[in-house]
Coordinates of C-alpha atoms in Angstrom, one line a residue:
M254 CA 99.4 25.2 55.8
A255 CA 100.0 28.9 54.8
K256 CA 96.9 31.0 54.5
T257 CA 96.3 32.6 51.1
L258 CA 95.0 35.9 52.3
E259 CA 94.7 37.9 55.5
A260 CA 93.3 41.3 56.2
H261 CA 93.6 43.0 59.6
D262 CA 92.9 46.5 60.9
K263 CA 96.1 47.4 62.7
L264 CA 97.0 50.4 64.9
I265 CA 100.0 52.4 63.8
R266 CA 101.9 51.4 66.9
E267 CA 101.3 47.7 66.0
I268 CA 102.5 48.2 62.5
F269 CA 105.8 49.8 63.5
E270 CA 106.5 47.8 66.6
G271 CA 108.3 45.0 64.8
S272 CA 105.7 42.4 63.6
Y273 CA 106.4 43.7 60.1
Q274 CA 109.8 44.4 58.4
F275 CA 108.6 46.4 55.4
E276 CA 110.6 46.4 52.2
I277 CA 109.9 48.4 49.1
P278 CA 110.8 46.1 46.1
D279 CA 113.0 47.6 43.4
Y280 CA 110.3 47.3 40.8
Q281 CA 108.2 50.0 42.6
R282 CA 108.3 53.5 41.4
P283 CA 110.3 56.1 43.4
Y284 CA 108.7 57.8 46.5
A285 CA 106.5 60.3 44.9
W286 CA 104.3 62.1 47.5
T287 CA 104.7 65.9 47.3
T288 CA 104.3 68.4 50.0
E289 CA 100.6 68.6 49.0
Q290 CA 100.0 65.0 50.0
A291 CA 102.1 65.3 53.1
T292 CA 100.2 68.5 54.1
D293 CA 96.9 66.7 53.7
L294 CA 98.1 63.8 55.8
F295 CA 99.3 66.0 58.7
D296 CA 96.2 68.3 58.5
D297 CA 93.8 65.4 58.5
L298 CA 95.6 63.8 61.5
Y299 CA 95.5 67.0 63.4
S300 CA 91.8 67.7 62.5
A301 CA 90.9 64.1 63.5
M302 CA 92.8 64.5 66.8
Q303 CA 90.9 67.7 67.6
D304 CA 87.5 66.0 66.7
A305 CA 88.3 63.2 69.1
R306 CA 89.3 65.6 71.8
V307 CA 86.0 67.5 71.5
S308 CA 83.8 64.5 71.3
G309 CA 85.6 62.6 74.0
A310 CA 84.8 59.4 72.1
S311 CA 87.4 56.7 71.4
S312 CA 87.3 55.7 67.7
Q313 CA 89.9 54.7 65.2
Y314 CA 90.9 57.1 62.4
F315 CA 91.3 55.1 59.2
L316 CA 94.5 56.0 57.1
G317 CA 93.8 53.6 54.3
S318 CA 95.1 50.2 53.3
I319 CA 98.4 48.6 52.4
V320 CA 99.0 45.4 50.4
L321 CA 101.9 43.0 51.3
I322 CA 103.5 39.9 50.0
K323 CA 104.2 38.1 53.3
E324 CA 104.4 34.6 54.7
D325 CA 102.4 33.8 57.8
R326 CA 105.0 34.1 60.6
D327 CA 107.8 35.8 58.7
P328 CA 108.0 39.5 59.5
K329 CA 109.6 40.3 56.1
S330 CA 106.8 42.1 54.1
F331 CA 107.2 43.2 50.5
V332 CA 105.1 46.3 50.0
V333 CA 102.9 46.0 46.8
D334 CA 100.8 49.0 47.7
G335 CA 101.4 51.5 50.5
Q336 CA 104.9 52.8 49.9
Q337 CA 103.8 56.4 50.0
R338 CA 101.9 56.2 53.3
L339 CA 104.5 54.0 55.1
S340 CA 107.4 56.3 54.0
T341 CA 105.6 59.5 55.0
L342 CA 104.5 58.1 58.3
T343 CA 108.1 57.0 58.9
I344 CA 109.2 60.6 58.2
L345 CA 106.6 61.9 60.6
L346 CA 107.9 59.5 63.3
A347 CA 111.4 60.8 62.7
V348 CA 110.1 64.4 63.0
L349 CA 108.4 63.6 66.4
R350 CA 111.7 62.1 67.6
V351 CA 113.5 65.3 66.9
L352 CA 110.9 67.5 68.6
M353 CA 110.3 65.2 71.6
P354 CA 113.9 64.5 72.9
N355 CA 112.7 63.1 76.2
S356 CA 110.9 60.4 74.2
A357 CA 113.6 59.9 71.6
A358 CA 114.7 56.5 72.8
F359 CA 111.1 55.3 72.9
L360 CA 110.3 56.7 69.5
T361 CA 113.4 55.1 67.9
K362 CA 112.0 51.6 68.4
Y363 CA 109.2 52.6 65.9
L364 CA 111.9 53.4 63.3
Y365 CA 114.2 50.4 64.0
K366 CA 115.2 47.8 66.6
E367 CA 118.6 48.6 67.9
G368 CA 121.1 45.7 67.5
N369 CA 123.9 44.7 69.8
P370 CA 127.3 45.3 68.2
E371 CA 129.0 43.1 70.7
W372 CA 126.9 40.1 69.6
G373 CA 127.2 41.1 65.9
E374 CA 123.5 42.2 65.8
L375 CA 122.6 44.9 63.2
N376 CA 119.8 47.3 63.5
E377 CA 116.5 46.0 62.2
Y378 CA 114.8 48.8 60.3
R379 CA 111.0 48.8 60.2
L380 CA 111.0 50.1 56.6
K381 CA 113.6 49.5 53.9
A382 CA 113.3 51.8 51.0
R383 CA 114.0 50.8 47.4
E384 CA 117.6 49.5 47.1
E385 CA 118.9 52.7 45.4
D386 CA 117.4 54.9 48.2
A387 CA 117.8 52.5 51.2
V388 CA 121.0 53.9 52.5
F389 CA 119.9 57.5 52.1
F390 CA 116.5 56.8 53.8
R391 CA 118.2 55.0 56.6
T392 CA 120.9 57.6 57.1
Y393 CA 118.8 60.7 56.9
I394 CA 115.4 59.6 58.1
Q395 CA 115.6 56.6 60.4
E396 CA 119.0 57.1 62.2
H397 CA 119.5 59.6 65.0
G398 CA 120.5 63.1 63.8
G399 CA 119.9 62.3 60.2
L400 CA 116.7 64.3 59.7
E401 CA 118.3 67.5 61.1
R402 CA 121.2 67.1 58.6
L403 CA 118.7 66.4 55.8
V404 CA 116.6 69.5 56.2
S405 CA 119.7 71.8 56.4
N406 CA 121.2 70.1 53.3
T407 CA 121.4 72.3 50.3
D408 CA 122.8 69.8 47.8
K409 CA 120.8 69.2 44.6
L410 CA 118.6 66.2 45.1
E411 CA 116.3 64.4 42.7
D412 CA 113.3 62.0 42.6
S413 CA 112.7 60.2 45.9
R414 CA 115.5 62.0 47.8
L415 CA 114.1 65.4 46.9
R416 CA 110.7 64.3 48.1
Y417 CA 112.1 63.0 51.3
R418 CA 113.8 66.3 52.1
E419 CA 110.8 68.5 51.1
N420 CA 108.3 66.4 53.2
A421 CA 110.7 66.2 56.1
K422 CA 111.0 70.0 56.1
L423 CA 107.3 70.5 55.8
L424 CA 106.3 68.0 58.5
L425 CA 109.0 69.4 60.8
E426 CA 107.7 73.0 60.4
K427 CA 104.1 72.0 60.9
A428 CA 104.9 69.8 64.0
K429 CA 107.2 72.5 65.4
A430 CA 104.4 75.0 65.3
L431 CA 102.4 72.9 67.9
P432 CA 102.7 73.5 71.6
P433 CA 104.4 70.6 73.5
A434 CA 101.2 69.4 74.9
E435 CA 99.6 69.1 71.5
L436 CA 102.7 67.5 70.1
N437 CA 102.5 64.7 72.7
E438 CA 98.7 64.4 72.1
L439 CA 99.4 64.1 68.3
W440 CA 101.9 61.3 69.0
R441 CA 99.5 59.4 71.2
F442 CA 96.7 59.8 68.7
L443 CA 98.8 58.6 65.9
A444 CA 100.0 55.6 67.8
N445 CA 96.8 54.5 69.5
D446 CA 93.9 55.8 67.5
C447 CA 95.0 55.6 63.9
S448 CA 94.9 52.5 61.8
L449 CA 95.7 50.9 58.5
V450 CA 94.1 47.8 57.0
V451 CA 96.9 45.4 56.3
I452 CA 96.1 43.0 53.5
S453 CA 98.7 40.3 53.1
T454 CA 99.2 37.2 51.0
P455 CA 102.3 34.9 50.3
D456 CA 101.4 34.8 46.7
F457 CA 102.8 37.4 44.3
D458 CA 99.9 37.1 41.7
A459 CA 97.3 37.3 44.4
A460 CA 98.9 40.4 45.9
Y461 CA 98.7 42.2 42.5
R462 CA 95.2 41.1 41.9
I463 CA 94.3 42.8 45.2
F464 CA 96.3 45.8 44.2
S465 CA 94.4 46.1 40.9
V466 CA 91.1 45.8 42.7
L467 CA 92.1 48.6 45.0
N468 CA 93.4 50.9 42.3
N469 CA 91.6 50.2 39.1
R470 CA 88.7 52.6 38.6
G471 CA 86.6 49.9 37.0
L472 CA 86.8 47.8 40.1
D473 CA 87.2 50.4 42.9
L474 CA 83.4 50.9 43.1
A475 CA 82.5 47.9 45.3
P476 CA 80.8 50.3 47.9
I477 CA 77.9 50.7 45.5
D478 CA 77.3 47.0 45.5
I479 CA 77.4 46.8 49.3
L480 CA 75.0 49.8 49.6
K481 CA 72.7 48.2 47.0
A482 CA 72.5 45.0 48.9
Q483 CA 71.7 46.8 52.2
V484 CA 69.2 49.2 50.7
L485 CA 67.2 46.5 48.7
G486 CA 67.4 44.2 51.7
V487 CA 65.6 46.6 53.9
I488 CA 63.0 47.3 51.2
R489 CA 62.5 43.5 50.9
T490 CA 62.0 43.2 54.6
T491 CA 59.7 46.2 55.0
A492 CA 57.8 46.3 51.7
G493 CA 58.0 42.8 50.3
D494 CA 59.6 41.1 47.3
V495 CA 57.6 42.8 44.6
K496 CA 58.6 46.2 45.8
S497 CA 62.2 45.1 46.2
S498 CA 62.3 43.7 42.7
A499 CA 60.9 46.9 41.2
Y500 CA 63.5 49.1 43.0
A501 CA 66.2 46.6 42.0
K502 CA 65.3 47.2 38.4
E503 CA 65.2 51.0 39.0
W504 CA 68.6 50.9 40.6
S505 CA 70.1 48.8 37.7
S506 CA 68.5 51.1 35.2
I507 CA 70.1 54.2 36.7
E508 CA 73.5 52.4 36.9
S509 CA 73.2 51.3 33.3
S510 CA 72.3 54.8 32.1
L511 CA 75.2 56.5 33.9
G512 CA 77.7 53.7 33.5
R513 CA 79.3 51.9 36.5
D514 CA 82.1 54.3 37.0
A515 CA 80.0 57.5 37.0
F516 CA 77.4 55.8 39.2
G517 CA 80.0 55.0 41.8
D518 CA 81.3 58.6 41.6
L519 CA 77.8 59.8 42.2
F520 CA 77.7 58.1 45.6
G521 CA 80.9 59.9 46.6
H522 CA 79.3 63.2 45.5
I523 CA 76.1 62.6 47.4
R524 CA 78.2 61.7 50.5
S525 CA 80.0 65.1 50.1
I526 CA 76.7 67.0 49.7
Y527 CA 75.6 65.6 53.1
A528 CA 78.9 65.4 55.0
K529 CA 80.4 68.6 53.8
K530 CA 83.9 67.5 54.8
K531 CA 86.7 65.4 53.5
Q532 CA 86.1 61.6 53.6
K533 CA 88.0 60.0 56.5
H534 CA 86.4 56.5 56.6
T535 CA 85.0 54.1 54.0
L536 CA 82.4 55.4 51.6
V537 CA 79.9 52.9 52.9
K538 CA 80.3 53.9 56.5
E539 CA 80.1 57.7 55.8
F540 CA 77.2 57.3 53.4
Q541 CA 75.3 55.4 56.1
E542 CA 76.3 58.0 58.7
Y543 CA 75.6 61.3 56.8
V544 CA 72.9 60.6 54.2
T545 CA 69.8 61.0 56.3
E546 CA 67.5 59.2 53.8
Y547 CA 69.6 56.0 54.1
K548 CA 67.3 54.9 56.9
T549 CA 64.4 55.2 54.6
P550 CA 65.6 53.3 51.5
I551 CA 62.6 54.0 49.2
A552 CA 63.0 57.8 49.9
L553 CA 66.7 57.4 49.3
I554 CA 66.2 56.0 45.8
D555 CA 63.2 58.2 44.9
K556 CA 64.3 61.5 46.4
V557 CA 68.1 61.3 46.4
I558 CA 69.7 58.8 44.0
K559 CA 67.3 59.1 41.1
P560 CA 67.1 62.9 40.9
Y561 CA 70.8 63.4 41.6
A562 CA 71.6 60.7 39.0
E563 CA 69.7 62.6 36.4
V564 CA 71.4 66.0 37.0
W565 CA 74.7 64.2 37.3
G566 CA 74.2 63.0 33.8
F567 CA 73.7 66.5 32.6
V568 CA 76.7 67.8 34.5
R569 CA 79.3 65.2 33.5
D570 CA 78.2 65.0 29.9
A571 CA 77.4 68.8 29.5
D572 CA 74.3 67.9 27.5
F573 CA 71.5 69.8 29.3
E574 CA 68.5 70.6 27.2
A575 CA 66.2 73.6 27.7
T576 CA 64.4 76.1 25.6
E577 CA 66.9 78.8 26.4
H578 CA 70.5 79.2 27.8
A579 CA 71.2 75.5 27.3
E580 CA 74.2 76.1 25.1
T581 CA 75.8 78.5 27.6
I582 CA 75.1 76.2 30.5
N583 CA 76.7 73.3 28.7
D584 CA 79.7 75.4 27.7
H585 CA 80.4 76.3 31.3
L586 CA 80.0 72.6 32.3
S587 CA 82.4 71.5 29.6
W588 CA 85.1 73.8 31.0
L589 CA 84.4 72.7 34.5
N590 CA 84.9 69.1 33.5
R591 CA 88.4 69.9 32.1
V592 CA 89.6 70.7 35.7
D593 CA 91.6 67.9 37.2
F594 CA 89.5 67.8 40.5
K595 CA 85.8 67.2 41.0
D596 CA 85.2 69.0 44.3
W597 CA 83.0 71.5 42.5
V598 CA 80.4 68.8 41.6
P599 CA 78.4 68.6 44.9
P600 CA 77.3 72.2 44.9
A601 CA 76.7 72.0 41.1
L602 CA 74.4 69.0 41.7
V603 CA 72.5 70.7 44.5
Y604 CA 72.0 73.9 42.6
F605 CA 71.0 72.0 39.4
K606 CA 68.5 69.9 41.3
R607 CA 66.9 72.9 43.0
F608 CA 66.7 75.2 40.0
R609 CA 66.6 72.9 37.0
Q610 CA 63.5 74.6 35.7
Q611 CA 65.1 78.0 35.7
P612 CA 67.8 77.9 33.0
K613 CA 68.6 81.6 33.3
L614 CA 69.6 81.1 36.9
L615 CA 71.6 77.9 35.9
S616 CA 73.5 79.9 33.3
E617 CA 74.5 82.6 35.8
F618 CA 75.4 80.1 38.5
F619 CA 77.6 78.0 36.3
N620 CA 79.3 81.0 34.9
S621 CA 80.3 82.0 38.4
L622 CA 81.1 78.5 39.4
E623 CA 83.5 78.2 36.5
R624 CA 85.3 81.4 37.7
L625 CA 85.6 80.1 41.3
T626 CA 86.8 76.7 40.2
Y627 CA 89.5 78.1 37.8
F628 CA 90.6 80.5 40.6
L629 CA 91.1 77.5 42.9
L630 CA 92.9 75.6 40.1
V631 CA 95.2 78.4 39.0
T632 CA 96.1 79.5 42.5
K633 CA 96.8 75.8 43.4
A634 CA 94.5 75.6 46.4
G635 CA 94.9 72.4 48.4
I636 CA 92.3 69.8 48.7
N637 CA 91.2 70.8 52.2
E638 CA 90.7 74.4 51.1
R639 CA 88.7 73.3 48.0
I640 CA 86.5 71.0 50.0
E641 CA 85.8 73.7 52.7
T642 CA 85.0 76.3 50.0
Y643 CA 82.6 74.1 48.1
A644 CA 81.0 72.8 51.3
T645 CA 80.3 76.4 52.3
L646 CA 78.8 77.0 48.9
T647 CA 76.6 73.9 49.2
K648 CA 75.3 75.2 52.6
E649 CA 74.4 78.5 51.0
I650 CA 72.5 76.8 48.2
E651 CA 70.6 74.6 50.6
A652 CA 69.5 77.4 52.8
E653 CA 65.7 77.5 52.9
A654 CA 65.6 81.2 52.3
F655 CA 67.8 81.0 49.2
K656 CA 65.8 81.5 46.0
G657 CA 68.5 81.2 43.4
D658 CA 69.8 84.8 43.2
L659 CA 73.6 84.7 43.1
A660 CA 73.7 87.6 45.5
G661 CA 72.9 85.1 48.2
L662 CA 76.0 83.0 47.4
T663 CA 78.8 85.0 48.9
T664 CA 81.3 82.1 48.3
L665 CA 81.0 82.7 44.6
A666 CA 82.1 86.4 44.9
L667 CA 85.8 86.8 44.7
T668 CA 87.4 89.5 46.8
D669 CA 89.7 92.1 45.3
A670 CA 92.6 90.3 46.9
Q671 CA 91.5 87.0 45.3
K672 CA 91.1 88.7 41.9
H673 CA 94.7 90.1 42.2
K674 CA 96.0 86.7 43.1
F675 CA 94.1 85.1 40.1
V676 CA 95.4 87.7 37.6
A677 CA 99.0 87.4 38.9
A678 CA 98.9 83.6 38.4
L679 CA 97.4 84.0 34.9
D680 CA 100.2 86.5 34.1
G681 CA 102.9 84.2 35.3
A682 CA 104.8 81.2 34.0
V683 CA 101.7 79.1 33.5
Y684 CA 103.4 76.3 31.6
D685 CA 106.0 75.7 34.4
D686 CA 104.0 76.8 37.4
L687 CA 100.6 75.3 36.6
P688 CA 101.1 71.9 34.9
K689 CA 97.6 70.8 35.9
A690 CA 96.0 73.9 34.6
R691 CA 98.0 75.0 31.5
M692 CA 96.2 73.0 28.8
A693 CA 92.7 74.0 30.1
L694 CA 93.8 77.6 30.4
V695 CA 95.2 77.8 26.9
L696 CA 92.1 76.1 25.4
R697 CA 89.8 78.3 27.4
L698 CA 91.6 81.3 26.0
E699 CA 91.4 79.8 22.5
S700 CA 87.6 79.4 22.9
L701 CA 87.2 83.0 23.8
V702 CA 89.2 84.5 20.9
R703 CA 87.6 82.5 18.1
A704 CA 84.3 83.5 16.4
P705 CA 81.1 82.5 18.3
G706 CA 79.8 79.1 17.4
V707 CA 83.0 77.8 15.9
Q708 CA 83.7 74.4 17.3
L709 CA 86.8 74.0 19.4
Q710 CA 89.2 71.2 18.5
N711 CA 91.1 69.6 21.3
A712 CA 94.8 70.1 21.3
V713 CA 97.1 67.3 22.2
S714 CA 100.1 69.5 23.1
L715 CA 101.2 73.0 23.8
E716 CA 104.1 74.5 21.8
H717 CA 106.5 77.2 23.0
V718 CA 106.9 79.6 20.1
L719 CA 110.1 80.9 21.6
P720 CA 111.8 77.5 22.3
Q721 CA 112.7 76.4 25.8
T722 CA 116.2 75.7 24.7
P723 CA 117.1 77.7 21.5
P724 CA 120.3 76.4 20.0
N725 CA 123.5 78.4 19.8
G726 CA 123.7 80.7 16.8
S727 CA 119.9 80.8 16.3
G728 CA 118.0 83.9 15.5
W729 CA 116.1 83.6 18.8
L730 CA 119.2 84.6 20.7
Q731 CA 119.4 87.8 18.7
W732 CA 115.9 88.8 19.7
F733 CA 116.4 87.6 23.2
P734 CA 120.1 88.1 24.1
D735 CA 119.3 88.4 27.8
A736 CA 118.9 84.9 29.2
K737 CA 116.8 86.1 32.2
E738 CA 114.4 87.9 29.9
R739 CA 114.2 84.9 27.6
E740 CA 113.5 82.6 30.5
A741 CA 110.9 85.1 31.9
W742 CA 108.9 84.9 28.6
T743 CA 109.3 81.2 27.7
H744 CA 106.4 79.8 29.8
R745 CA 103.9 82.6 29.8
L746 CA 100.6 82.6 27.9
A747 CA 101.8 84.9 25.2
N748 CA 104.4 82.3 24.1
L749 CA 102.1 79.2 24.2
V750 CA 100.0 77.9 21.3
P751 CA 98.0 74.7 21.0
L752 CA 99.0 72.3 18.3
D753 CA 98.3 68.8 17.1
R754 CA 101.0 66.2 17.8
N755 CA 102.4 66.0 14.2
K756 CA 103.0 69.7 13.9
N757 CA 104.4 70.0 17.4
S758 CA 107.0 67.3 17.0
S759 CA 108.1 68.7 13.7
A760 CA 108.4 72.3 14.9
S761 CA 111.0 71.7 17.5
N762 CA 113.6 74.5 17.9
Y763 CA 113.4 76.0 14.5
D764 CA 114.0 79.7 13.9
F765 CA 110.8 81.7 13.7
T766 CA 110.3 81.8 9.9
K767 CA 110.8 78.1 9.5
K768 CA 108.6 77.4 12.5
K769 CA 105.8 79.4 11.0
N770 CA 106.1 77.3 7.8
V771 CA 105.8 74.1 9.8
Y772 CA 102.8 75.4 11.7
F773 CA 100.8 76.6 8.7
K774 CA 102.1 74.9 5.6
G775 CA 102.7 71.4 6.7
K776 CA 100.9 69.1 4.3
G777 CA 99.1 72.1 2.9
T778 CA 96.9 72.7 6.0
A779 CA 96.7 75.5 8.5
S780 CA 96.3 75.2 12.2
P781 CA 92.7 75.1 13.3
F782 CA 93.6 77.2 16.4
V783 CA 93.2 81.0 16.3
L784 CA 96.0 81.5 18.8
T785 CA 98.3 79.6 16.6
Q786 CA 97.2 81.3 13.4
E787 CA 98.0 84.6 15.0
V788 CA 101.6 83.7 15.0
R789 CA 101.5 83.8 11.1
S790 CA 100.8 87.5 11.1
E791 CA 103.9 88.3 13.1
D792 CA 107.2 89.1 11.3
K793 CA 109.2 88.9 14.5
W794 CA 108.7 87.3 17.9
T795 CA 110.4 89.9 20.2
P796 CA 110.0 90.9 23.9
A797 CA 108.1 94.1 22.8
M798 CA 105.6 92.1 20.8
L799 CA 105.2 89.6 23.6
I800 CA 104.4 92.4 26.1
D801 CA 101.5 93.5 24.0
R802 CA 100.3 90.0 23.3
Q803 CA 100.5 89.0 27.0
K804 CA 98.5 92.1 28.0
R805 CA 95.8 91.3 25.4
L806 CA 95.5 87.6 26.2
V807 CA 95.4 88.0 30.0
G808 CA 92.9 90.8 29.3
V809 CA 90.6 88.3 27.5
L810 CA 90.6 86.1 30.5
K811 CA 90.1 89.0 32.9
K812 CA 87.1 90.2 31.0
H813 CA 85.6 86.7 30.8
W814 CA 86.0 86.0 34.5
A815 CA 85.2 89.7 35.6
L816 CA 88.6 90.1 37.3
D817 CA 88.9 93.9 37.1
V818 CA 89.1 95.5 40.5

């Protein structure tokens, strides 16, 4: 009788030796990992390898989980979750084969089992990409000589195929930079010390239920339930049922107050406060390992979870109350919360917890933390750089001699070179270059140019005043006859305004006069955004006008974030 569910921790060499013939179903999205994710994977592997070398201890490095639809003894495995990891690992194996020619034949068996043409046997590839990419992936990644042709290929590629080439180039460059001895060490570490949890079931519906549990934010917080059971179990054993019951109510009250999602996030932030490095294993394991109060559960709840939960509520909701500076503190917190990463939260929690009773210090700190965070956002710092930066800041805050003065937090002080880099990014094509930052930047700018105290309305879209694709014969081409100059201005701050959806969709590629009418006279209402209202006062939208507008708007952000050198 077929088993309904299996879950095993498998080494990478076991996964690619032939027990599994992975196939990406056609209903899956294209391969989507960018060079950022590929960089993180390689850097994490290299860092873990170095840690293992220094410690001399033999321990597996966990690379995550994959979910498969698979019959018990049939190697064919349809990948429900894990396409990105498996594809990127396959590319890395192909890179190692290129750089380790003496081991090429050995490494090939992790990419495919060679068939025997005389017997009519075809190669059995360890991973088959989606049908539309299968031949490309096989030809340029898995087969001999393919990767070299791919990285030198200058043809225009899209979607999965572009990502394959970009990540192959990146991984080849990073691996090529290693000395031969380290390259061999990396291969051995990857094969023998790295693992994936392989979850398999023959049932399609069961596989997708598992996938949902692993990926749905509302269900991906099971670690807090495991930790709750362990912590309350120890309290029950050491302090009795009455004490355990009281702390169970305390725990539930905190969870209810924050909400389950935010409570689960809090445990990740607490882990980061103590570990001060990127998570490499499960949250439960690292929480147990790094959070020192875990061994004293009552202290854990009283001195860690409870106080951090309270300040986490202020931070995430931007609703701190105090006799002074509360409005300023909450304003900075609201802009921090617009950033698409949360790596800034651990030092924010530590500082808030230490200096909660000193709102003037809180105001100064969150002003500087906003600047640092938007610097990392706008300059597109990678996750490892962000984690390292905020970990260093957390250490500075925790220092016993630190009394709250920002002069003691050198991480918050941008260097002249960093200020130049920040300003250059702000002055660039923010719409095209900074998709994760553009809305937050434009709205932050909007908040700074409007009268104090006027409530900011959220925009749902950004409009290019000069259209991205002005039609032939339009007045825009008279003002911007040079295509390069037109392209240079299209995506910069001076040409972007926030709009509600109805106005944006109706504005389209109209000439300037008609576009102004749509912005300000549609249904008899004017735009609530100052940046958009400013367009009304202009008779023309020319390069000369944009030069002045760009200088003024970038200057507003420079002044706010103190970026003058």
